[in-house]
Amino acid sequence: MLVAGYLTYTHFDRDALVCSVGECGTVQDSAYASLGPIPISLLGVGMYVLLGVLAIARRSHAGLLSFEHASIASWSLAFMGTLYAAYLTYVEIWVIDAICQWCVISAIVGLLILVVETVVIWRVLLSDDAPMSESHR
C-alpha cells in the first residue's frame, strides 16, 4: 500500500518522484497512468486497503463474511490485481518502452499476496470443515 500510495502522491506532485532504476517519469506521464482523472495507483491503494479489511475480517470472526468467503474474496481481488499488473507490465515493456521501478515492486508484492492467498484458499478447500469439501470428495 505504501508503494501505491507513493505513486498516487507523485501523480499529483511530479517533483516528489524519485527513480533510480528505469524511467518512472515516462510511465507516470503516459496515457496508461490514469483512467480519466483517477490515477491507476489509486486503484492499487484501494485494492490493498480492501485486502487489509478482508484480512481483518478473517481474523475477527465477527464480521459479515465467514473465513471462507473472506478468503475467496481476497484471492479473487489479488488475482484480478495480478492480472492487471501483468497487463500494465506488458504496456510498460512493449507500448511505453519504459519501466518504472515502483510499478515493478508493486506488481511483485501483488504477486506475492496472490501466492499467499492461493495457499490460504487451498487450505480452506481441503479443510474438513469447509462446506465445499464434501461436494468435492
GROMACS .gro file of N, CA and C in nm:
model
  411
    1MET      N    1   0.082  -0.119   0.000
    1MET     CA    2   0.000   0.000   0.000
    1MET      C    3   0.087   0.126   0.000
    2LEU      N    4   0.203   0.116   0.062
    2LEU     CA    5   0.293   0.231   0.065
    2LEU      C    6   0.342   0.268  -0.075
    3VAL      N    7   0.376   0.170  -0.154
    3VAL     CA    8   0.424   0.199  -0.290
    3VAL      C    9   0.313   0.260  -0.374
    4ALA      N   10   0.194   0.202  -0.368
    4ALA     CA   11   0.080   0.256  -0.443
    4ALA      C   12   0.045   0.397  -0.393
    5GLY      N   13   0.054   0.417  -0.263
    5GLY     CA   14   0.029   0.550  -0.207
    5GLY      C   15   0.132   0.651  -0.254
    6TYR      N   16   0.257   0.609  -0.257
    6TYR     CA   17   0.364   0.697  -0.305
    6TYR      C   18   0.342   0.733  -0.452
    7LEU      N   19   0.307   0.633  -0.533
    7LEU     CA   20   0.282   0.661  -0.675
    7LEU      C   21   0.162   0.753  -0.695
    8THR      N   22   0.062   0.739  -0.609
    8THR     CA   23  -0.054   0.829  -0.617
    8THR      C   24  -0.011   0.971  -0.582
    9TYR      N   25   0.069   0.984  -0.478
    9TYR     CA   26   0.118   1.116  -0.437
    9TYR      C   27   0.200   1.180  -0.549
   10THR      N   28   0.289   1.102  -0.611
   10THR     CA   29   0.374   1.158  -0.716
   10THR      C   30   0.297   1.184  -0.845
   11HIS      N   31   0.180   1.124  -0.858
   11HIS     CA   32   0.095   1.156  -0.973
   11HIS      C   33   0.054   1.303  -0.968
   12PHE      N   34   0.034   1.353  -0.847
   12PHE     CA   35  -0.009   1.492  -0.829
   12PHE      C   36   0.107   1.587  -0.801
   13ASP      N   37   0.220   1.533  -0.754
   13ASP     CA   38   0.340   1.614  -0.728
   13ASP      C   39   0.459   1.546  -0.794
   14ARG      N   40   0.478   1.573  -0.921
   14ARG     CA   41   0.581   1.508  -1.002
   14ARG      C   42   0.722   1.532  -0.946
   15ASP      N   43   0.744   1.643  -0.878
   15ASP     CA   44   0.876   1.672  -0.820
   15ASP      C   45   0.914   1.573  -0.711
   16ALA      N   46   0.817   1.505  -0.652
   16ALA     CA   47   0.844   1.409  -0.545
   16ALA      C   48   0.887   1.273  -0.598
   17LEU      N   49   0.878   1.253  -0.728
   17LEU     CA   50   0.911   1.123  -0.788
   17LEU      C   51   1.061   1.100  -0.788
   18VAL      N   52   1.103   0.993  -0.723
   18VAL     CA   53   1.244   0.953  -0.720
   18VAL      C   54   1.252   0.819  -0.790
   19CYS      N   55   1.340   0.811  -0.889
   19CYS     CA   56   1.352   0.688  -0.967
   19CYS      C   57   1.499   0.664  -0.996
   20SER      N   58   1.555   0.563  -0.932
   20SER     CA   59   1.697   0.535  -0.954
   20SER      C   60   1.718   0.429  -1.062
   21VAL      N   61   1.613   0.352  -1.092
   21VAL     CA   62   1.621   0.249  -1.196
   21VAL      C   63   1.500   0.263  -1.286
   22GLY      N   64   1.522   0.273  -1.415
   22GLY     CA   65   1.410   0.284  -1.508
   22GLY      C   66   1.373   0.427  -1.540
   23GLU      N   67   1.256   0.442  -1.596
   23GLU     CA   68   1.207   0.572  -1.639
   23GLU      C   69   1.066   0.594  -1.582
   24CYS      N   70   1.060   0.614  -1.451
   24CYS     CA   71   0.931   0.627  -1.383
   24CYS      C   72   0.851   0.747  -1.434
   25GLY      N   73   0.918   0.856  -1.463
   25GLY     CA   74   0.850   0.975  -1.513
   25GLY      C   75   0.780   0.950  -1.644
   26THR      N   76   0.844   0.875  -1.733
   26THR     CA   77   0.784   0.842  -1.862
   26THR      C   78   0.658   0.760  -1.841
   27VAL      N   79   0.664   0.664  -1.750
   27VAL     CA   80   0.547   0.580  -1.721
   27VAL      C   81   0.437   0.664  -1.657
   28GLN      N   82   0.474   0.749  -1.561
   28GLN     CA   83   0.375   0.833  -1.493
   28GLN      C   84   0.310   0.933  -1.588
   29ASP      N   85   0.382   0.976  -1.690
   29ASP     CA   86   0.328   1.074  -1.785
   29ASP      C   87   0.249   1.009  -1.898
   30SER      N   88   0.248   0.877  -1.905
   30SER     CA   89   0.181   0.809  -2.016
   30SER      C   90   0.029   0.811  -1.998
   31ALA      N   91  -0.040   0.785  -2.107
   31ALA     CA   92  -0.186   0.779  -2.104
   31ALA      C   93  -0.237   0.661  -2.022
   32TYR      N   94  -0.149   0.564  -1.993
   32TYR     CA   95  -0.188   0.445  -1.918
   32TYR      C   96  -0.179   0.464  -1.767
   33ALA      N   97  -0.133   0.580  -1.722
   33ALA     CA   98  -0.115   0.605  -1.579
   33ALA      C   99  -0.244   0.643  -1.508
   34SER      N  100  -0.350   0.665  -1.584
   34SER     CA  101  -0.477   0.701  -1.520
   34SER      C  102  -0.594   0.654  -1.605
   35LEU      N  103  -0.705   0.642  -1.538
   35LEU     CA  104  -0.833   0.616  -1.605
   35LEU      C  105  -0.914   0.743  -1.588
   36GLY      N  106  -0.914   0.825  -1.690
   36GLY     CA  107  -0.975   0.956  -1.676
   36GLY      C  108  -0.897   1.035  -1.573
   37PRO      N  109  -0.966   1.091  -1.474
   37PRO     CA  110  -0.894   1.169  -1.372
   37PRO      C  111  -0.837   1.084  -1.257
   38ILE      N  112  -0.861   0.955  -1.260
   38ILE     CA  113  -0.822   0.867  -1.149
   38ILE      C  114  -0.688   0.799  -1.180
   39PRO      N  115  -0.586   0.825  -1.096
   39PRO     CA  116  -0.458   0.756  -1.117
   39PRO      C  117  -0.473   0.605  -1.095
   40ILE      N  118  -0.411   0.526  -1.178
   40ILE     CA  119  -0.413   0.381  -1.163
   40ILE      C  120  -0.360   0.342  -1.025
   41SER      N  121  -0.261   0.415  -0.978
   41SER     CA  122  -0.204   0.384  -0.847
   41SER      C  123  -0.306   0.398  -0.734
   42LEU      N  124  -0.404   0.486  -0.751
   42LEU     CA  125  -0.510   0.500  -0.650
   42LEU      C  126  -0.596   0.374  -0.647
   43LEU      N  127  -0.616   0.312  -0.762
   43LEU     CA  128  -0.686   0.183  -0.765
   43LEU      C  129  -0.606   0.078  -0.688
   44GLY      N  130  -0.473   0.085  -0.700
   44GLY     CA  131  -0.387  -0.005  -0.624
   44GLY      C  132  -0.401   0.017  -0.474
   45VAL      N  133  -0.406   0.142  -0.433
   45VAL     CA  134  -0.428   0.172  -0.290
   45VAL      C  135  -0.559   0.110  -0.245
   46GLY      N  136  -0.663   0.128  -0.326
   46GLY     CA  137  -0.793   0.070  -0.292
   46GLY      C  138  -0.788  -0.081  -0.280
   47MET      N  139  -0.715  -0.146  -0.370
   47MET     CA  140  -0.702  -0.291  -0.364
   47MET      C  141  -0.634  -0.334  -0.235
   48TYR      N  142  -0.523  -0.266  -0.201
   48TYR     CA  143  -0.451  -0.304  -0.079
   48TYR      C  144  -0.533  -0.276   0.046
   49VAL      N  145  -0.611  -0.169   0.047
   49VAL     CA  146  -0.698  -0.139   0.162
   49VAL      C  147  -0.803  -0.250   0.176
   50LEU      N  148  -0.866  -0.287   0.064
   50LEU     CA  149  -0.967  -0.394   0.069
   50LEU      C  150  -0.906  -0.527   0.114
   51LEU      N  151  -0.786  -0.557   0.068
   51LEU     CA  152  -0.719  -0.679   0.113
   51LEU      C  153  -0.693  -0.675   0.263
   52GLY      N  154  -0.657  -0.557   0.314
   52GLY     CA  155  -0.636  -0.541   0.458
   52GLY      C  156  -0.765  -0.559   0.537
   53VAL      N  157  -0.873  -0.501   0.487
   53VAL     CA  158  -1.004  -0.514   0.553
   53VAL      C  159  -1.047  -0.661   0.555
   54LEU      N  160  -1.027  -0.729   0.443
   54LEU     CA  161  -1.063  -0.871   0.437
   54LEU      C  162  -0.975  -0.955   0.530
   55ALA      N  163  -0.849  -0.919   0.543
   55ALA     CA  164  -0.761  -0.991   0.636
   55ALA      C  165  -0.808  -0.972   0.780
   56ILE      N  166  -0.848  -0.850   0.813
   56ILE     CA  167  -0.901  -0.823   0.948
   56ILE      C  168  -1.031  -0.899   0.969
   57ALA      N  169  -1.116  -0.903   0.867
   57ALA     CA  170  -1.243  -0.976   0.878
   57ALA      C  171  -1.219  -1.124   0.903
   58ARG      N  172  -1.117  -1.179   0.840
   58ARG     CA  173  -1.085  -1.322   0.862
   58ARG      C  174  -1.042  -1.347   1.004
   59ARG      N  175  -0.967  -1.254   1.061
   59ARG     CA  176  -0.914  -1.273   1.197
   59ARG      C  177  -1.017  -1.243   1.305
   60SER      N  178  -1.113  -1.156   1.278
   60SER     CA  179  -1.206  -1.113   1.382
   60SER      C  180  -1.314  -1.216   1.410
   61HIS      N  181  -1.349  -1.297   1.313
   61HIS     CA  182  -1.455  -1.398   1.325
   61HIS      C  183  -1.589  -1.338   1.365
   62ALA      N  184  -1.602  -1.206   1.359
   62ALA     CA  185  -1.728  -1.143   1.399
   62ALA      C  186  -1.784  -1.057   1.287
   63GLY      N  187  -1.730  -1.071   1.169
   63GLY     CA  188  -1.773  -0.987   1.058
   63GLY      C  189  -1.893  -1.045   0.985
   64LEU      N  190  -1.929  -0.979   0.880
   64LEU     CA  191  -2.041  -1.024   0.798
   64LEU      C  192  -2.002  -1.142   0.710
   65LEU      N  193  -1.871  -1.158   0.686
   65LEU     CA  194  -1.822  -1.264   0.599
   65LEU      C  195  -1.762  -1.377   0.682
   66SER      N  196  -1.785  -1.500   0.638
   66SER     CA  197  -1.718  -1.612   0.701
   66SER      C  198  -1.571  -1.612   0.659
   67PHE      N  199  -1.491  -1.690   0.728
   67PHE     CA  200  -1.349  -1.701   0.692
   67PHE      C  201  -1.335  -1.746   0.547
   68GLU      N  202  -1.416  -1.843   0.508
   68GLU     CA  203  -1.409  -1.897   0.373
   68GLU      C  204  -1.444  -1.791   0.269
   69HIS      N  205  -1.553  -1.718   0.292
   69HIS     CA  206  -1.596  -1.617   0.196
   69HIS      C  207  -1.495  -1.501   0.187
   70ALA      N  208  -1.442  -1.460   0.301
   70ALA     CA  209  -1.341  -1.354   0.302
   70ALA      C  210  -1.215  -1.401   0.229
   71SER      N  211  -1.180  -1.528   0.243
   71SER     CA  212  -1.063  -1.584   0.175
   71SER      C  213  -1.085  -1.588   0.024
   72ILE      N  214  -1.203  -1.627  -0.018
   72ILE     CA  215  -1.234  -1.630  -0.161
   72ILE      C  216  -1.232  -1.489  -0.218
   73ALA      N  217  -1.288  -1.394  -0.144
   73ALA     CA  218  -1.288  -1.254  -0.189
   73ALA      C  219  -1.145  -1.201  -0.199
   74SER      N  220  -1.061  -1.232  -0.100
   74SER     CA  221  -0.922  -1.187  -0.102
   74SER      C  222  -0.846  -1.247  -0.219
   75TRP      N  223  -0.865  -1.377  -0.241
   75TRP     CA  224  -0.796  -1.441  -0.353
   75TRP      C  225  -0.841  -1.381  -0.485
   76SER      N  226  -0.970  -1.359  -0.500
   76SER     CA  227  -1.023  -1.302  -0.625
   76SER      C  228  -0.966  -1.163  -0.650
   77LEU      N  229  -0.963  -1.081  -0.546
   77LEU     CA  230  -0.909  -0.946  -0.558
   77LEU      C  231  -0.760  -0.950  -0.593
   78ALA      N  232  -0.684  -1.036  -0.525
   78ALA     CA  233  -0.540  -1.049  -0.554
   78ALA      C  234  -0.518  -1.101  -0.695
   79PHE      N  235  -0.600  -1.193  -0.740
   79PHE     CA  236  -0.588  -1.249  -0.876
   79PHE      C  237  -0.615  -1.141  -0.980
   80MET      N  238  -0.723  -1.064  -0.961
   80MET     CA  239  -0.754  -0.957  -1.057
   80MET      C  240  -0.645  -0.850  -1.057
   81GLY      N  241  -0.593  -0.817  -0.938
   81GLY     CA  242  -0.485  -0.719  -0.929
   81GLY      C  243  -0.359  -0.767  -0.999
   82THR      N  244  -0.329  -0.896  -0.985
   82THR     CA  245  -0.212  -0.952  -1.051
   82THR      C  246  -0.228  -0.954  -1.203
   83LEU      N  247  -0.347  -0.988  -1.249
   83LEU     CA  248  -0.372  -0.983  -1.394
   83LEU      C  249  -0.356  -0.842  -1.448
   84TYR      N  250  -0.410  -0.744  -1.376
   84TYR     CA  251  -0.400  -0.606  -1.422
   84TYR      C  252  -0.254  -0.558  -1.418
   85ALA      N  253  -0.181  -0.598  -1.314
   85ALA     CA  254  -0.039  -0.562  -1.306
   85ALA      C  255   0.039  -0.625  -1.421
   86ALA      N  256   0.004  -0.748  -1.458
   86ALA     CA  257   0.070  -0.813  -1.573
   86ALA      C  258   0.041  -0.735  -1.701
   87TYR      N  259  -0.083  -0.691  -1.717
   87TYR     CA  260  -0.118  -0.609  -1.834
   87TYR      C  261  -0.038  -0.479  -1.835
   88LEU      N  262  -0.030  -0.413  -1.720
   88LEU     CA  263   0.045  -0.287  -1.712
   88LEU      C  264   0.194  -0.309  -1.737
   89THR      N  265   0.247  -0.421  -1.692
   89THR     CA  266   0.388  -0.452  -1.718
   89THR      C  267   0.410  -0.472  -1.868
   90TYR      N  268   0.317  -0.542  -1.932
   90TYR     CA  269   0.323  -0.558  -2.077
   90TYR      C  270   0.323  -0.421  -2.145
   91VAL      N  271   0.234  -0.333  -2.101
   91VAL     CA  272   0.225  -0.199  -2.159
   91VAL      C  273   0.356  -0.123  -2.139
   92GLU      N  274   0.414  -0.133  -2.019
   92GLU     CA  275   0.542  -0.066  -1.993
   92GLU      C  276   0.650  -0.113  -2.091
   93ILE      N  277   0.659  -0.244  -2.108
   93ILE     CA  278   0.767  -0.300  -2.190
   93ILE      C  279   0.744  -0.278  -2.339
   94TRP      N  280   0.625  -0.307  -2.388
   94TRP     CA  281   0.601  -0.313  -2.531
   94TRP      C  282   0.535  -0.189  -2.591
   95VAL      N  283   0.467  -0.108  -2.509
   95VAL     CA  284   0.397   0.008  -2.563
   95VAL      C  285   0.469   0.137  -2.525
   96ILE      N  286   0.490   0.157  -2.396
   96ILE     CA  287   0.554   0.279  -2.348
   96ILE      C  288   0.705   0.274  -2.369
   97ASP      N  289   0.763   0.153  -2.366
   97ASP     CA  290   0.906   0.133  -2.380
   97ASP      C  291   0.983   0.198  -2.264
   98ALA      N  292   0.926   0.184  -2.145
   98ALA     CA  293   0.989   0.237  -2.023
   98ALA      C  294   0.939   0.155  -1.904
   99ILE      N  295   1.027   0.133  -1.809
   99ILE     CA  296   0.993   0.057  -1.689
   99ILE      C  297   1.000   0.149  -1.568
  100CYS      N  298   0.902   0.134  -1.479
  100CYS     CA  299   0.901   0.209  -1.353
  100CYS      C  300   0.934   0.112  -1.240
  101GLN      N  301   1.039   0.143  -1.165
  101GLN     CA  302   1.082   0.053  -1.057
  101GLN      C  303   0.972   0.035  -0.954
  102TRP      N  304   0.896   0.138  -0.926
  102TRP     CA  305   0.789   0.132  -0.826
  102TRP      C  306   0.675   0.044  -0.874
  103CYS      N  307   0.647   0.051  -1.003
  103CYS     CA  308   0.542  -0.033  -1.061
  103CYS      C  309   0.583  -0.180  -1.054
  104VAL      N  310   0.709  -0.208  -1.080
  104VAL     CA  311   0.759  -0.345  -1.073
  104VAL      C  312   0.750  -0.396  -0.929
  105ILE      N  313   0.790  -0.313  -0.833
  105ILE     CA  314   0.781  -0.353  -0.692
  105ILE      C  315   0.637  -0.383  -0.654
  106SER      N  316   0.545  -0.296  -0.694
  106SER     CA  317   0.404  -0.318  -0.662
  106SER      C  318   0.352  -0.446  -0.727
  107ALA      N  319   0.392  -0.473  -0.850
  107ALA     CA  320   0.350  -0.596  -0.918
  107ALA      C  321   0.402  -0.720  -0.847
  108ILE      N  322   0.526  -0.714  -0.801
  108ILE     CA  323   0.585  -0.828  -0.728
  108ILE      C  324   0.514  -0.849  -0.595
  109VAL      N  325   0.487  -0.740  -0.523
  109VAL     CA  326   0.414  -0.750  -0.396
  109VAL      C  327   0.276  -0.811  -0.420
  110GLY      N  328   0.207  -0.765  -0.525
  110GLY     CA  329   0.076  -0.820  -0.558
  110GLY      C  330   0.083  -0.968  -0.589
  111LEU      N  331   0.185  -1.008  -0.663
  111LEU     CA  332   0.203  -1.150  -0.696
  111LEU      C  333   0.229  -1.232  -0.569
  112LEU      N  334   0.311  -1.180  -0.479
  112LEU     CA  335   0.337  -1.250  -0.352
  112LEU      C  336   0.210  -1.263  -0.269
  113ILE      N  337   0.128  -1.160  -0.269
  113ILE     CA  338  -0.001  -1.167  -0.198
  113ILE      C  339  -0.088  -1.275  -0.261
  114LEU      N  340  -0.089  -1.282  -0.394
  114LEU     CA  341  -0.166  -1.386  -0.462
  114LEU      C  342  -0.117  -1.526  -0.423
  115VAL      N  343   0.014  -1.544  -0.413
  115VAL     CA  344   0.069  -1.674  -0.372
  115VAL      C  345   0.020  -1.710  -0.232
  116VAL      N  346   0.028  -1.615  -0.139
  116VAL     CA  347  -0.018  -1.640  -0.002
  116VAL      C  348  -0.168  -1.671  -0.001
  117GLU      N  349  -0.245  -1.592  -0.074
  117GLU     CA  350  -0.390  -1.615  -0.079
  117GLU      C  351  -0.423  -1.749  -0.144
  118THR      N  352  -0.344  -1.793  -0.239
  118THR     CA  353  -0.365  -1.923  -0.301
  118THR      C  354  -0.343  -2.035  -0.199
  119VAL      N  355  -0.240  -2.022  -0.116
  119VAL     CA  356  -0.215  -2.121  -0.011
  119VAL      C  357  -0.333  -2.123   0.087
  120VAL      N  358  -0.383  -2.005   0.124
  120VAL     CA  359  -0.498  -1.998   0.217
  120VAL      C  360  -0.619  -2.065   0.154
  121ILE      N  361  -0.649  -2.033   0.029
  121ILE     CA  362  -0.764  -2.093  -0.040
  121ILE      C  363  -0.748  -2.244  -0.049
  122TRP      N  364  -0.629  -2.288  -0.082
  122TRP     CA  365  -0.603  -2.432  -0.091
  122TRP      C  366  -0.634  -2.500   0.042
  123ARG      N  367  -0.591  -2.439   0.151
  123ARG     CA  368  -0.618  -2.496   0.284
  123ARG      C  369  -0.767  -2.493   0.317
  124VAL      N  370  -0.834  -2.386   0.277
  124VAL     CA  371  -0.979  -2.376   0.302
  124VAL      C  372  -1.052  -2.487   0.226
  125LEU      N  373  -1.016  -2.507   0.101
  125LEU     CA  374  -1.083  -2.608   0.020
  125LEU      C  375  -1.054  -2.750   0.067
  126LEU      N  376  -0.937  -2.771   0.124
  126LEU     CA  377  -0.902  -2.905   0.172
  126LEU      C  378  -0.945  -2.930   0.316
  127SER      N  379  -0.991  -2.827   0.382
  127SER     CA  380  -1.031  -2.839   0.522
  127SER      C  381  -1.151  -2.931   0.535
  128ASP      N  382  -1.154  -3.010   0.640
  128ASP     CA  383  -1.269  -3.096   0.668
  128ASP      C  384  -1.391  -3.015   0.706
  129ASP      N  385  -1.369  -2.892   0.754
  129ASP     CA  386  -1.479  -2.805   0.796
  129ASP      C  387  -1.540  -2.727   0.681
  130ALA      N  388  -1.471  -2.725   0.568
  130ALA     CA  389  -1.517  -2.642   0.456
  130ALA      C  390  -1.648  -2.696   0.400
  131PRO      N  391  -1.746  -2.608   0.381
  131PRO     CA  392  -1.875  -2.652   0.329
  131PRO      C  393  -1.862  -2.713   0.189
  132MET      N  394  -1.764  -2.670   0.113
  132MET     CA  395  -1.749  -2.717  -0.024
  132MET      C  396  -1.674  -2.850  -0.028
  133SER      N  397  -1.602  -2.887   0.079
  133SER     CA  398  -1.516  -3.004   0.073
  133SER      C  399  -1.595  -3.133   0.055
  134GLU      N  400  -1.714  -3.143   0.111
  134GLU     CA  401  -1.793  -3.265   0.098
  134GLU      C  402  -1.836  -3.289  -0.047
  135SER      N  403  -1.868  -3.183  -0.116
  135SER     CA  404  -1.913  -3.199  -0.254
  135SER      C  405  -1.798  -3.225  -0.350
  136HIS      N  406  -1.675  -3.201  -0.306
  136HIS     CA  407  -1.559  -3.221  -0.392
  136HIS      C  408  -1.494  -3.356  -0.370
  137ARG      N  409  -1.542  -3.433  -0.276
  137ARG     CA  410  -1.479  -3.563  -0.245
  137ARG      C  411  -1.527  -3.670  -0.335
   0.00000   0.00000   0.00000
